[in-house]
Coordinates of C-alpha atoms and ligand atoms in Angstrom, one line a residue:
Chain A
M58 CA 2.1 -162.6 -31.1
A59 CA -0.8 -161.9 -28.8
T60 CA -2.5 -158.5 -29.0
P61 CA -0.4 -156.0 -27.0
I62 CA -1.8 -155.1 -23.6
V63 CA 0.0 -151.9 -23.5
R64 CA 0.4 -149.8 -26.6
V65 CA 2.3 -146.5 -26.6
E66 CA 2.3 -144.6 -29.9
G67 CA 4.3 -141.4 -30.5
I68 CA 3.9 -140.1 -27.0
T69 CA 5.5 -136.7 -26.5
K70 CA 5.5 -134.6 -23.4
T71 CA 7.3 -131.3 -22.8
F72 CA 7.3 -129.6 -19.5
G73 CA 7.3 -125.8 -19.3
G74 CA 8.0 -125.5 -23.0
K75 CA 11.6 -126.7 -22.8
V76 CA 12.2 -129.9 -20.8
K77 CA 11.4 -132.7 -23.3
A78 CA 10.5 -135.5 -20.9
L79 CA 9.3 -137.8 -23.7
A80 CA 10.0 -137.5 -27.3
D81 CA 7.9 -139.6 -29.7
V82 CA 8.0 -142.8 -27.7
T83 CA 6.5 -145.8 -29.3
L84 CA 6.4 -149.3 -27.7
E85 CA 4.2 -152.3 -27.2
V86 CA 4.0 -154.8 -24.4
E87 CA 2.5 -158.2 -24.9
P88 CA 0.3 -159.7 -22.1
G89 CA 1.8 -161.7 -19.3
I90 CA 5.3 -160.5 -19.4
I91 CA 7.5 -158.3 -17.3
Y92 CA 8.5 -155.3 -19.3
G93 CA 11.4 -153.2 -18.1
L94 CA 12.0 -149.5 -18.7
L95 CA 15.6 -148.8 -18.1
G96 CA 17.1 -145.4 -18.0
P97 CA 19.2 -143.0 -15.9
N98 CA 17.8 -140.1 -13.7
G99 CA 15.6 -137.8 -15.7
A100 CA 15.3 -140.2 -18.7
G101 CA 11.5 -139.9 -18.7
K102 CA 10.6 -143.2 -17.0
T103 CA 8.3 -141.8 -14.4
T104 CA 6.7 -139.5 -17.0
L105 CA 5.8 -142.4 -19.2
I106 CA 4.4 -144.3 -16.2
R107 CA 2.3 -141.3 -15.3
V108 CA 0.9 -141.0 -18.8
L109 CA 0.0 -144.7 -18.8
T110 CA -1.7 -144.5 -15.3
T111 CA -3.9 -141.5 -16.3
L112 CA -2.0 -139.0 -14.1
L113 CA -0.6 -136.9 -16.9
R114 CA -1.8 -135.9 -20.3
P115 CA 0.9 -136.0 -23.0
D116 CA 1.2 -133.3 -25.6
S117 CA 0.6 -135.8 -28.4
G118 CA 0.4 -139.5 -29.1
R119 CA -1.8 -142.4 -28.1
A120 CA -1.7 -144.8 -25.2
E121 CA -3.8 -147.9 -24.6
V122 CA -3.9 -150.2 -21.6
A123 CA -5.8 -153.5 -21.6
G124 CA -7.7 -152.4 -24.7
V125 CA -8.7 -149.1 -23.2
D126 CA -7.6 -145.7 -24.6
V127 CA -6.0 -144.1 -21.6
L128 CA -6.5 -140.6 -22.8
A129 CA -10.1 -140.9 -24.1
D130 CA -11.4 -143.1 -21.2
P131 CA -9.2 -142.7 -18.2
K132 CA -12.0 -143.8 -15.9
T133 CA -12.2 -147.3 -17.4
A134 CA -8.4 -147.5 -17.7
R135 CA -8.1 -147.0 -13.9
T136 CA -10.1 -150.1 -13.3
K137 CA -7.5 -152.1 -15.1
I138 CA -4.3 -150.9 -13.6
G139 CA -2.4 -150.9 -10.4
L140 CA 0.3 -148.3 -9.6
A141 CA 3.2 -148.3 -7.1
G142 CA 4.8 -144.9 -7.6
Q143 CA 8.5 -144.0 -7.3
F144 CA 7.9 -142.8 -3.7
A145 CA 5.7 -144.8 -1.4
A146 CA 2.3 -143.1 -1.1
V147 CA 1.1 -144.6 2.2
D148 CA -0.4 -143.0 5.2
D149 CA 1.9 -143.0 8.2
Y150 CA -0.7 -142.9 10.9
L151 CA -2.8 -145.8 9.5
T152 CA -1.7 -149.3 10.0
G153 CA -0.4 -151.3 7.0
R154 CA -3.7 -153.2 6.9
E155 CA -5.8 -150.1 7.0
N156 CA -3.8 -148.6 4.1
V157 CA -4.3 -151.7 1.9
E158 CA -8.0 -152.1 2.9
M159 CA -8.7 -148.5 2.0
V160 CA -7.2 -148.9 -1.4
G161 CA -9.3 -152.1 -1.9
R162 CA -12.4 -150.1 -1.0
L163 CA -11.5 -147.4 -3.5
Y164 CA -11.1 -150.1 -6.2
G165 CA -14.8 -150.9 -5.5
L166 CA -14.4 -154.0 -3.3
S167 CA -16.9 -154.7 -0.5
I168 CA -15.7 -154.3 3.1
A169 CA -15.5 -158.1 3.5
E170 CA -13.7 -158.6 0.2
S171 CA -11.2 -155.8 0.8
K172 CA -10.4 -157.3 4.2
R173 CA -9.8 -160.7 2.6
R174 CA -7.7 -159.4 -0.2
A175 CA -5.7 -157.1 2.1
G176 CA -4.9 -160.1 4.2
Q177 CA -3.8 -162.1 1.2
V178 CA -1.5 -159.5 -0.3
L179 CA 0.0 -158.5 3.0
D180 CA 0.7 -162.2 3.6
R181 CA 2.2 -162.5 0.2
I182 CA 4.4 -159.5 0.6
R183 CA 5.5 -160.7 4.1
L184 CA 4.1 -157.8 5.9
D185 CA 1.6 -159.8 7.9
Q186 CA 3.7 -159.5 11.1
A187 CA 3.7 -155.7 10.9
A188 CA 0.3 -155.3 9.3
D189 CA -1.4 -154.0 12.4
R190 CA 1.3 -151.5 13.3
Q191 CA 1.1 -147.9 12.2
V192 CA 3.1 -147.3 9.1
K193 CA 5.2 -144.6 10.8
T194 CA 7.0 -147.4 12.6
Y195 CA 7.9 -149.1 9.3
S196 CA 11.4 -148.9 7.7
G197 CA 11.7 -147.4 4.2
G198 CA 11.8 -150.7 2.6
M199 CA 8.7 -151.9 4.4
Q200 CA 6.9 -148.8 3.3
R201 CA 7.8 -149.6 -0.3
R202 CA 6.5 -153.1 0.0
L203 CA 3.3 -151.9 1.6
D204 CA 2.9 -149.6 -1.4
L205 CA 3.4 -152.6 -3.6
A206 CA 0.8 -154.5 -1.7
A207 CA -1.7 -151.7 -2.1
S208 CA -1.2 -151.7 -5.8
L209 CA -2.1 -155.4 -6.0
V210 CA -5.2 -155.4 -3.9
G211 CA -7.5 -154.6 -6.8
R212 CA -6.2 -157.4 -9.0
P213 CA -5.0 -155.1 -11.8
E214 CA -4.5 -156.5 -15.2
V215 CA -1.5 -154.3 -15.7
L216 CA 0.7 -153.4 -12.9
F217 CA 3.0 -150.3 -13.1
L218 CA 5.9 -150.3 -10.7
D219 CA 8.1 -147.2 -10.7
E220 CA 11.5 -148.3 -9.4
P221 CA 10.0 -151.0 -7.1
T222 CA 13.3 -152.0 -5.5
T223 CA 15.0 -148.7 -4.9
G224 CA 15.7 -148.3 -1.2
I225 CA 15.0 -152.0 -0.5
D226 CA 17.7 -154.2 1.1
P227 CA 19.2 -157.0 -1.0
R228 CA 17.2 -159.8 0.6
S229 CA 13.9 -158.0 0.3
R230 CA 14.8 -157.1 -3.2
I231 CA 15.0 -160.7 -4.1
D232 CA 11.6 -161.1 -2.4
V233 CA 10.1 -158.4 -4.5
W234 CA 11.6 -159.9 -7.6
E235 CA 10.0 -163.3 -6.7
L236 CA 6.7 -161.6 -6.0
I237 CA 6.7 -159.8 -9.3
S238 CA 7.6 -163.1 -11.1
D239 CA 4.7 -164.9 -9.4
L240 CA 2.3 -162.2 -10.4
V241 CA 3.3 -162.6 -14.0
D242 CA 2.8 -166.4 -13.6
G243 CA -0.7 -165.6 -12.5
G244 CA -1.4 -163.7 -15.7
T245 CA -0.7 -160.1 -14.6
T246 CA 1.4 -157.9 -16.9
V247 CA 4.0 -155.9 -15.2
L248 CA 5.6 -152.7 -16.5
L249 CA 8.4 -151.6 -14.3
T250 CA 11.2 -149.0 -14.3
T251 CA 14.6 -149.4 -13.0
Q252 CA 18.0 -147.8 -13.0
Y253 CA 19.8 -151.1 -12.6
L254 CA 20.8 -153.2 -15.5
D255 CA 21.0 -156.3 -13.4
E256 CA 17.5 -155.9 -12.3
A257 CA 16.2 -155.5 -15.8
D258 CA 18.3 -158.4 -16.8
Q259 CA 17.1 -160.7 -14.0
L260 CA 13.5 -159.7 -14.1
A261 CA 12.4 -158.3 -17.4
D262 CA 11.4 -160.4 -20.5
R263 CA 11.8 -157.3 -22.6
I264 CA 13.7 -154.1 -21.9
A265 CA 13.3 -150.6 -23.4
V266 CA 16.2 -148.3 -22.8
I267 CA 15.2 -144.7 -22.6
D268 CA 17.5 -141.7 -22.4
E269 CA 16.5 -138.0 -22.5
G270 CA 13.0 -138.9 -23.4
R271 CA 13.9 -141.0 -26.4
L272 CA 13.6 -144.8 -26.8
I273 CA 17.1 -145.8 -27.8
S274 CA 16.9 -149.5 -27.6
E275 CA 14.2 -152.2 -27.3
G276 CA 14.5 -155.9 -27.1
T277 CA 15.2 -158.9 -24.8
S278 CA 17.9 -158.9 -22.3
D279 CA 20.1 -160.9 -24.7
D280 CA 19.6 -158.3 -27.4
L281 CA 20.7 -155.7 -25.0
K282 CA 23.8 -157.6 -24.0
D283 CA 24.7 -158.2 -27.7
T284 CA 24.8 -154.5 -28.2
L285 CA 27.2 -154.3 -25.2
G286 CA 29.4 -157.3 -25.9
G287 CA 29.2 -158.6 -22.4
S288 CA 31.8 -157.6 -19.7
V289 CA 34.1 -154.6 -19.8
I290 CA 37.6 -154.0 -18.6
E291 CA 38.3 -150.9 -16.7
L292 CA 41.9 -149.8 -16.2
S293 CA 44.1 -146.9 -15.3
V294 CA 47.6 -146.4 -16.5
P295 CA 50.2 -143.6 -16.0
A296 CA 49.3 -140.7 -18.2
D297 CA 52.4 -141.0 -20.4
R298 CA 51.5 -144.5 -21.4
Q299 CA 47.8 -143.9 -22.1
A300 CA 48.0 -143.5 -25.9
E301 CA 50.0 -146.7 -26.3
T302 CA 47.7 -148.6 -24.0
I303 CA 44.6 -147.5 -26.0
D304 CA 46.2 -148.8 -29.2
A305 CA 47.0 -152.1 -27.6
L306 CA 43.5 -152.5 -26.2
R307 CA 42.0 -151.6 -29.6
A308 CA 44.0 -154.4 -31.2
I309 CA 43.1 -157.0 -28.6
C310 CA 39.5 -156.3 -28.0
G311 CA 38.6 -155.2 -31.5
A312 CA 36.6 -152.2 -30.1
E313 CA 37.3 -148.6 -29.4
P314 CA 38.3 -147.9 -25.8
T315 CA 36.7 -145.0 -24.1
V316 CA 38.4 -142.7 -21.6
H317 CA 36.7 -141.1 -18.7
E318 CA 37.1 -137.3 -18.8
L319 CA 37.7 -136.8 -15.2
T320 CA 39.4 -140.0 -13.9
S321 CA 41.2 -140.9 -17.2
E322 CA 40.0 -144.4 -16.6
I323 CA 39.9 -146.5 -19.8
T324 CA 37.0 -148.7 -20.5
V325 CA 36.9 -151.3 -23.2
P326 CA 34.4 -154.2 -24.0
A327 CA 35.8 -157.6 -23.1
A328 CA 34.0 -160.0 -25.4
E329 CA 35.5 -163.1 -23.8
G330 CA 35.5 -161.9 -20.3
A331 CA 38.4 -163.3 -18.2
K332 CA 40.2 -164.5 -21.2
T333 CA 40.3 -161.0 -22.8
L334 CA 41.5 -159.7 -19.4
T335 CA 44.3 -162.2 -19.3
D336 CA 45.3 -161.2 -22.9
V337 CA 45.3 -157.5 -21.9
V338 CA 47.4 -158.1 -18.8
R339 CA 50.0 -160.1 -20.8
T340 CA 50.2 -157.6 -23.6
L341 CA 50.6 -154.7 -21.2
D342 CA 53.2 -156.6 -19.2
A343 CA 55.2 -157.3 -22.4
A344 CA 55.2 -153.6 -23.2
S345 CA 56.3 -152.8 -19.6
I346 CA 53.1 -150.9 -18.9
T347 CA 51.9 -151.4 -15.3
P348 CA 48.3 -150.5 -14.7
T349 CA 47.6 -148.6 -11.5
D350 CA 44.3 -150.3 -11.4
I351 CA 42.5 -152.9 -13.5
A352 CA 39.2 -154.7 -13.2
L353 CA 36.8 -156.8 -15.1
H354 CA 33.2 -155.6 -14.8
K355 CA 29.9 -156.8 -15.9
P356 CA 28.2 -154.0 -17.9
S357 CA 26.7 -151.3 -15.8
L358 CA 24.1 -148.9 -16.8
D359 CA 26.9 -146.4 -17.5
D360 CA 28.4 -148.8 -20.0
V361 CA 25.0 -149.2 -21.7
F362 CA 24.6 -145.5 -22.1
L363 CA 28.2 -145.0 -23.1
T364 CA 27.7 -147.6 -25.7
L365 CA 24.3 -146.6 -26.9
T366 CA 24.7 -142.8 -26.8
G367 CA 28.2 -141.9 -26.1
H368 CA 29.9 -142.2 -29.4
P369 CA 27.9 -141.1 -32.4
A370 CA 30.9 -141.4 -34.6
E371 CA 31.3 -145.1 -33.9
T372 CA 27.6 -146.0 -33.7
K373 CA 25.2 -146.4 -36.5
T374 CA 21.4 -146.3 -36.3
E375 CA 19.7 -149.2 -37.9
E376 CA 16.1 -150.0 -38.5
E377 CA 16.0 -153.7 -38.1
P378 CA 13.4 -156.2 -37.1
V379 CA 13.5 -157.4 -33.6
P380 CA 13.3 -161.2 -33.1
N381 CA 9.5 -161.5 -32.8
G382 CA 8.9 -159.5 -35.9
R383 CA 8.0 -156.1 -34.5
R384 CA 9.9 -153.1 -35.6
G385 CA 12.1 -151.6 -33.0
R386 CA 14.8 -149.1 -33.0
R387 CA 18.2 -150.3 -31.9
L388 CA 21.6 -148.9 -31.9
R389 CA 24.3 -151.4 -32.5
R390 CA 27.9 -150.6 -31.8
K391 CA 29.9 -151.0 -35.0
T392 CA 33.1 -152.7 -34.4
Chain B
M96 CA -1.3 -168.0 -3.1
T97 CA -2.5 -167.9 -6.6
A98 CA -5.6 -165.9 -5.7
V99 CA -3.5 -162.8 -5.4
T100 CA -2.8 -162.7 -9.0
A101 CA -5.8 -163.7 -11.2
P102 CA -6.6 -160.5 -13.1
T103 CA -10.2 -161.2 -13.6
K104 CA -12.5 -158.9 -11.8
P105 CA -13.8 -156.2 -14.1
G106 CA -13.7 -152.9 -12.3
R107 CA -16.4 -150.4 -12.2
V108 CA -16.6 -147.7 -14.7
A109 CA -18.3 -144.3 -14.0
A110 CA -18.9 -143.5 -10.4
S111 CA -22.6 -143.7 -9.5
L112 CA -24.0 -141.8 -6.6
P113 CA -23.9 -144.7 -4.1
Q114 CA -20.3 -145.3 -5.1
T115 CA -19.5 -141.6 -4.8
I116 CA -20.9 -141.5 -1.3
R117 CA -19.1 -144.7 -0.4
D118 CA -15.8 -143.3 -1.6
I119 CA -16.4 -140.0 0.3
L120 CA -17.0 -142.0 3.4
V121 CA -13.8 -144.0 2.9
I122 CA -11.8 -140.9 2.6
T123 CA -13.5 -139.2 5.5
R124 CA -12.8 -142.1 7.7
R125 CA -9.2 -142.1 6.7
N126 CA -8.8 -138.4 7.5
L127 CA -10.6 -138.8 10.8
L128 CA -8.3 -141.7 11.8
R129 CA -5.4 -139.3 11.5
N130 CA -7.0 -137.1 14.1
L131 CA -7.5 -140.1 16.4
R132 CA -4.0 -141.4 15.9
L133 CA -2.5 -138.0 16.4
P134 CA -4.4 -136.7 19.4
Q135 CA -1.9 -134.0 19.9
L136 CA -3.2 -132.4 16.7
I137 CA -6.7 -132.0 18.2
V138 CA -5.4 -131.0 21.6
L139 CA -3.2 -128.3 20.1
S140 CA -5.8 -127.0 17.8
T141 CA -8.3 -126.9 20.7
I142 CA -5.9 -125.2 23.1
Q143 CA -5.5 -122.1 20.9
P144 CA -9.2 -121.1 20.8
I145 CA -9.5 -122.0 24.5
M146 CA -6.6 -119.7 25.2
F147 CA -8.3 -117.0 23.3
L148 CA -11.4 -117.6 25.3
L149 CA -9.6 -117.4 28.6
L150 CA -7.4 -114.4 27.7
F151 CA -10.2 -112.3 26.2
T152 CA -12.6 -113.1 29.0
Y153 CA -10.2 -112.2 31.8
V154 CA -8.1 -109.5 30.1
F155 CA -10.7 -107.5 28.1
G156 CA -13.9 -108.7 29.9
G157 CA -13.8 -105.9 32.5
A158 CA -13.0 -103.1 30.0
I159 CA -15.5 -104.2 27.4
G160 CA -18.3 -105.4 29.7
G161 CA -19.9 -101.9 30.0
T162 CA -20.3 -101.3 26.3
L163 CA -22.1 -104.5 25.6
P164 CA -25.8 -104.7 24.8
P165 CA -28.0 -105.7 27.7
A166 CA -28.7 -109.1 25.9
A167 CA -25.2 -110.2 27.1
A168 CA -26.5 -110.0 30.7
G169 CA -23.5 -107.9 31.6
E170 CA -21.1 -110.8 31.0
Y171 CA -18.4 -110.4 28.3
I172 CA -18.2 -114.2 28.0
N173 CA -21.8 -114.4 26.9
W174 CA -20.9 -111.9 24.1
L175 CA -17.6 -113.6 23.3
I176 CA -18.6 -117.2 23.0
P177 CA -20.7 -116.9 19.8
G178 CA -17.9 -114.9 18.3
L179 CA -15.2 -117.4 19.2
L180 CA -17.3 -120.2 17.9
V181 CA -17.2 -118.6 14.5
Q182 CA -13.6 -117.7 14.8
T183 CA -12.8 -121.3 15.6
A184 CA -14.9 -122.4 12.6
A185 CA -12.9 -120.2 10.3
F186 CA -9.5 -121.1 11.7
G187 CA -10.3 -124.7 11.9
A188 CA -11.2 -124.7 8.2
G189 CA -7.5 -124.0 7.6
Q190 CA -6.9 -127.6 8.4
T191 CA -8.4 -128.4 5.0
A192 CA -5.6 -126.5 3.2
L193 CA -3.0 -128.2 5.4
G194 CA -4.3 -131.7 5.0
L195 CA -4.6 -131.4 1.2
T196 CA -1.0 -130.0 0.7
E197 CA 0.3 -132.8 2.9
D198 CA -1.4 -135.4 0.8
L199 CA -0.2 -133.7 -2.4
S200 CA 3.4 -133.6 -1.3
K201 CA 3.4 -137.2 -0.1
G202 CA 2.0 -138.5 -3.3
V203 CA -1.2 -139.8 -1.7
I204 CA -3.3 -137.7 -4.1
E205 CA -1.4 -139.3 -7.0
R206 CA -2.4 -142.7 -5.8
F207 CA -6.0 -141.6 -5.4
R208 CA -6.0 -140.3 -8.9
S209 CA -4.8 -143.5 -10.3
L210 CA -7.7 -145.4 -8.6
P211 CA -11.1 -146.0 -10.1
M212 CA -12.7 -143.9 -7.4
A213 CA -15.1 -141.0 -7.6
R214 CA -13.1 -137.9 -8.5
S215 CA -15.0 -135.7 -6.1
A216 CA -14.4 -138.0 -3.1
V217 CA -10.9 -136.6 -2.1
L218 CA -12.1 -133.0 -1.7
A219 CA -15.5 -133.9 -0.3
G220 CA -14.0 -136.4 2.1
R221 CA -11.5 -133.8 3.2
T222 CA -14.0 -131.1 3.9
L223 CA -16.4 -133.5 5.5
S224 CA -13.8 -134.8 7.9
D225 CA -12.7 -131.3 8.8
L226 CA -16.3 -130.4 9.5
I227 CA -16.6 -133.3 11.9
R228 CA -13.3 -132.4 13.5
N229 CA -14.3 -128.7 13.8
G230 CA -17.7 -129.7 15.3
F231 CA -15.7 -131.5 18.0
V232 CA -13.5 -128.5 18.7
I233 CA -16.5 -126.2 18.8
S234 CA -18.3 -128.4 21.2
L235 CA -15.3 -128.6 23.5
M236 CA -15.1 -124.8 23.5
M237 CA -18.7 -124.6 24.5
V238 CA -18.0 -126.9 27.4
V239 CA -15.1 -124.8 28.6
G240 CA -17.2 -121.7 28.1
V241 CA -20.0 -123.1 30.3
L242 CA -17.4 -124.0 32.9
I243 CA -16.1 -120.4 33.2
G244 CA -19.5 -118.8 33.3
F245 CA -21.2 -118.7 29.8
R246 CA -25.0 -119.1 29.9
Y247 CA -27.3 -118.9 26.9
Q248 CA -30.0 -116.4 27.2
T249 CA -32.6 -117.9 24.9
S250 CA -33.1 -121.7 24.7
L251 CA -31.1 -124.8 24.2
A252 CA -32.7 -125.0 20.8
G253 CA -31.3 -121.6 20.0
L254 CA -27.8 -122.7 21.2
V255 CA -27.9 -125.8 19.0
A256 CA -29.2 -123.9 16.0
G257 CA -26.4 -121.3 16.6
M258 CA -23.7 -124.1 16.6
A259 CA -25.2 -125.6 13.5
I260 CA -24.9 -122.2 11.7
A261 CA -21.2 -122.1 12.7
M262 CA -20.7 -125.5 11.3
V263 CA -22.3 -124.6 8.0
F264 CA -20.0 -121.6 7.8
S265 CA -17.0 -123.8 8.7
F266 CA -17.8 -126.2 5.9
A267 CA -18.1 -123.3 3.4
F268 CA -14.8 -121.8 4.6
S269 CA -13.2 -125.2 4.2
W270 CA -13.8 -125.0 0.4
I271 CA -12.0 -121.6 0.3
M272 CA -9.2 -123.3 2.2
A273 CA -9.2 -126.2 -0.2
T274 CA -8.7 -123.8 -3.1
I275 CA -5.9 -122.1 -1.3
G276 CA -4.2 -125.4 -0.5
L277 CA -4.4 -126.6 -4.1
L278 CA -3.1 -123.2 -5.3
V279 CA -0.2 -123.1 -2.9
K280 CA 0.6 -126.8 -2.8
N281 CA 3.5 -126.5 -0.4
P282 CA 2.7 -127.5 3.2
E283 CA 5.0 -125.0 4.7
A284 CA 3.9 -122.1 2.6
V285 CA 0.3 -122.9 3.1
Q286 CA 0.6 -122.4 6.9
A287 CA 1.1 -118.6 6.2
A288 CA -1.4 -118.5 3.3
I289 CA -4.4 -119.7 5.3
F290 CA -4.2 -116.7 7.6
L291 CA -4.5 -114.2 4.7
P292 CA -8.3 -114.5 4.5
V293 CA -8.9 -115.5 8.1
F294 CA -7.2 -112.6 10.0
P295 CA -8.9 -109.6 8.3
L296 CA -12.3 -111.3 8.4
V297 CA -12.0 -112.4 12.0
F298 CA -10.6 -109.2 13.5
A299 CA -12.5 -106.6 11.4
S300 CA -15.7 -108.1 12.7
S301 CA -17.9 -108.2 15.8
V302 CA -16.1 -111.4 17.1
F303 CA -14.3 -109.7 20.0
V304 CA -15.9 -106.2 20.3
P305 CA -19.0 -104.5 19.0
T306 CA -18.3 -102.7 15.7
Q307 CA -19.7 -99.3 16.9
T308 CA -16.3 -97.9 17.9
M309 CA -14.6 -98.7 14.5
P310 CA -13.9 -95.9 12.0
S311 CA -16.9 -95.7 9.7
W312 CA -15.2 -97.1 6.6
L313 CA -14.1 -100.1 8.5
R314 CA -17.4 -100.4 10.2
T315 CA -19.3 -100.6 6.9
F316 CA -17.1 -103.5 5.9
A317 CA -17.2 -105.1 9.3
D318 CA -21.0 -105.0 9.7
H319 CA -21.7 -106.7 6.4
Q320 CA -19.0 -109.2 5.9
P321 CA -19.8 -112.9 6.4
V322 CA -18.0 -113.4 9.7
T323 CA -19.9 -110.6 11.4
V324 CA -23.2 -111.7 9.9
T325 CA -22.6 -115.3 11.1
V326 CA -21.5 -114.1 14.5
D327 CA -24.6 -111.9 14.8
A328 CA -26.8 -114.8 13.7
L329 CA -25.3 -116.9 16.5
R330 CA -25.7 -114.0 19.0
G331 CA -29.3 -113.6 17.9
L332 CA -30.0 -117.3 18.4
I333 CA -28.1 -117.7 21.6
L334 CA -28.6 -114.3 23.4
G335 CA -31.8 -113.0 21.7
E336 CA -32.6 -110.2 19.3
G337 CA -31.3 -107.5 21.8
A338 CA -27.7 -108.6 20.9
L339 CA -28.1 -107.4 17.3
L340 CA -27.7 -104.0 15.8
P341 CA -30.8 -102.0 15.7
G342 CA -33.0 -102.9 12.7
N343 CA -31.5 -106.4 12.3
T344 CA -33.6 -109.5 13.1
V345 CA -32.5 -112.9 14.1
T346 CA -34.1 -114.5 11.1
G347 CA -32.6 -112.0 8.8
Q348 CA -29.1 -112.6 10.1
V349 CA -29.5 -116.4 10.0
L350 CA -30.7 -116.3 6.4
L351 CA -28.0 -113.8 5.4
S352 CA -25.3 -116.1 7.0
L353 CA -26.7 -119.1 5.2
F354 CA -26.8 -117.1 2.0
Y355 CA -23.2 -116.2 2.4
S356 CA -22.2 -119.8 3.0
A357 CA -24.1 -120.9 -0.1
L358 CA -22.4 -118.2 -2.1
I359 CA -19.0 -119.3 -0.9
L360 CA -19.8 -122.9 -1.8
A361 CA -21.2 -121.9 -5.2
A362 CA -18.0 -120.1 -6.0
F363 CA -15.3 -122.3 -4.4
V364 CA -16.6 -125.8 -4.9
P365 CA -16.2 -125.6 -8.7
L366 CA -13.0 -123.7 -8.3
A367 CA -11.5 -126.2 -5.9
V368 CA -12.6 -129.1 -8.1
R369 CA -11.0 -127.5 -11.1
M370 CA -7.8 -126.8 -9.3
Y371 CA -7.8 -130.4 -8.1
R372 CA -8.1 -131.7 -11.6
R373 CA -5.0 -129.7 -12.5
S374 CA -3.1 -130.2 -9.3
V375 CA -1.0 -133.1 -10.4
N376 CA 0.4 -132.1 -13.7
Ligands
ATP546 N1 6.1 -132.0 -13.3 C1 7.2 -131.7 -13.9 N2 7.5 -130.4 -14.2 C2 8.6 -130.1 -14.9 N3 9.5 -131.0 -15.3 C3 9.3 -132.2 -15.1 C4 8.2 -132.7 -14.3 N4 8.2 -134.0 -14.2 C5 9.3 -134.4 -14.8 N5 10.0 -133.4 -15.3 C6 11.3 -133.4 -16.1 O1 11.1 -134.4 -17.1 C7 12.3 -135.2 -17.2 C8 12.0 -136.6 -17.0 O2 11.6 -136.8 -15.7 P1 11.2 -138.3 -15.1 O3 10.7 -138.0 -13.7 O4 10.2 -138.9 -16.0 O5 12.5 -139.0 -15.1 P2 12.9 -140.5 -14.5 O6 13.4 -141.3 -15.7 O7 11.7 -141.0 -13.8 O8 14.1 -140.2 -13.6 P3 14.4 -140.8 -12.1 O9 15.3 -142.0 -12.4 O10 15.3 -139.7 -11.5 O11 13.2 -141.1 -11.4 C9 13.3 -134.6 -16.2 O12 14.1 -133.7 -16.9 C10 12.4 -133.9 -15.2 O13 13.1 -132.8 -14.7
MG547 MG1 11.4 -141.6 -11.9

């Protein structure tokens, strides 16, 4: 494969001596792809982005972006990157255009060039109508898009987007997805974080799942889905029938059902989707168990984490080659 | 629009002097635009010193008038204006702390730090724009002062030189405020923190009244601290040598004030820059 454009090697970062935000994270991103960092709140996604964008020094490890050692030569690294942080960093009292032009100037573009580029990216991100209004009149989603526009103005080789679609309405979200895909078609490499599995699924060529600072899975979207076994069934039954139900589910689905501590909701992978659901309903009906609630769900991030971290007894860590020959750590649910 | 995406242009590496200056100007412009777009900010921060001016002139003017040196030509306002200019310079510098904490808390500084811009530009642009802004407020005060009876007793050149000294002092004070802002980080907390150095320096000084009536321990401090020295430099330049304490010369006070400003800059510029480097971890 091509030389990786982002290389992270054994990065560790501890805050205040106790919060381990990143624990020995190693990953590589090949050029021209969208790479997704998937993880729940506090997983360490933002921390990793901040290390890669020269904002934070890790305790140990190496990081390289576009052939530049981020820790040894942050100045050069900054010329190669664009960053749209988790919270829009735009000036309320400037217009959208002034914001983007200013960032262009700070990338070293001439006045004329920064005006031209600002016009292009604002157009591209569909903010041209609002470009000459003060940002304080923008909606939250418009501000995020503006932030994204600003991160593009310097033509970065690698673009870091921290939760680019959080707080954006569904339509604009698709817009942003399209924009990101276009960027990659143009040769930019995008490293983005998200809390949404569907976003990682739709958008990212490769996905790294992190939790509590550790990389727990790395691979393509299909790899990730394999570890999940596709859809899941969620159901609730009267408490006195729960044990019986779990036994039945185990037999049908060939996997260990999990029970939510608080809601007592039972979750079980449904390898064949609707067919598995039908089987379950028939079997329960035959046993005169009437679920109080039942539904078929595509895997959510919760399911990913339940599967990847929730059951140490049933999961086994394997070192195995990922499809393109690189070594990656994956947890596979043993069934 | 494919042009948006081609990742070709190699960026610049280390910031050269022209680039540094350019970046400083970009940041300065951005900060000044805020003042233009939020005129209430300027209006409010101008009202306060003007209120001081009016209150002190009309409330204390009569009582204090008699104790003033003859150089004030019997008018308290002539005595007061140089003092208030310096007070305004010191208070106005507090904006530096406020502006920085706002940028920090809104993540704007994070963005700046991820850009290939000169590192020094954020602080330099901030203090420069606050200098320009304070120059505006000081000039406005001067206009109001003249309207209610202030007259310089030396020459126009003396007046302009006096205002320039106040600006230098304001710039130096901005760097103290920058350090405080980067230390405190929180925009609400910093509102209180900026008064800590300003109040003792402004009130234990010759800004409002001559220092002769203060207890001797306080007077020793008051006569030698930077605000009094700077106020005296202004009075010497604007009212003449007769406005100074016996034994002090105009040149002496001007040089001493500039020396104080240089000292503050020498101490607080490196300190603020160091704090800035660490501010985002
Ligand atoms: N500056 C800091 N000081 C102390 N702890 C921090 C700091 N920044 C992050 N942390 C801690 O490090 C951990 C990882 O945080 P991080 O912001 O990287 O998570 P995240 O994956 O981006 O989460 P989210 O989805 O909520 O944005 C958290 O436990 C967080 O509390
Ligand atoms: Mg985050």
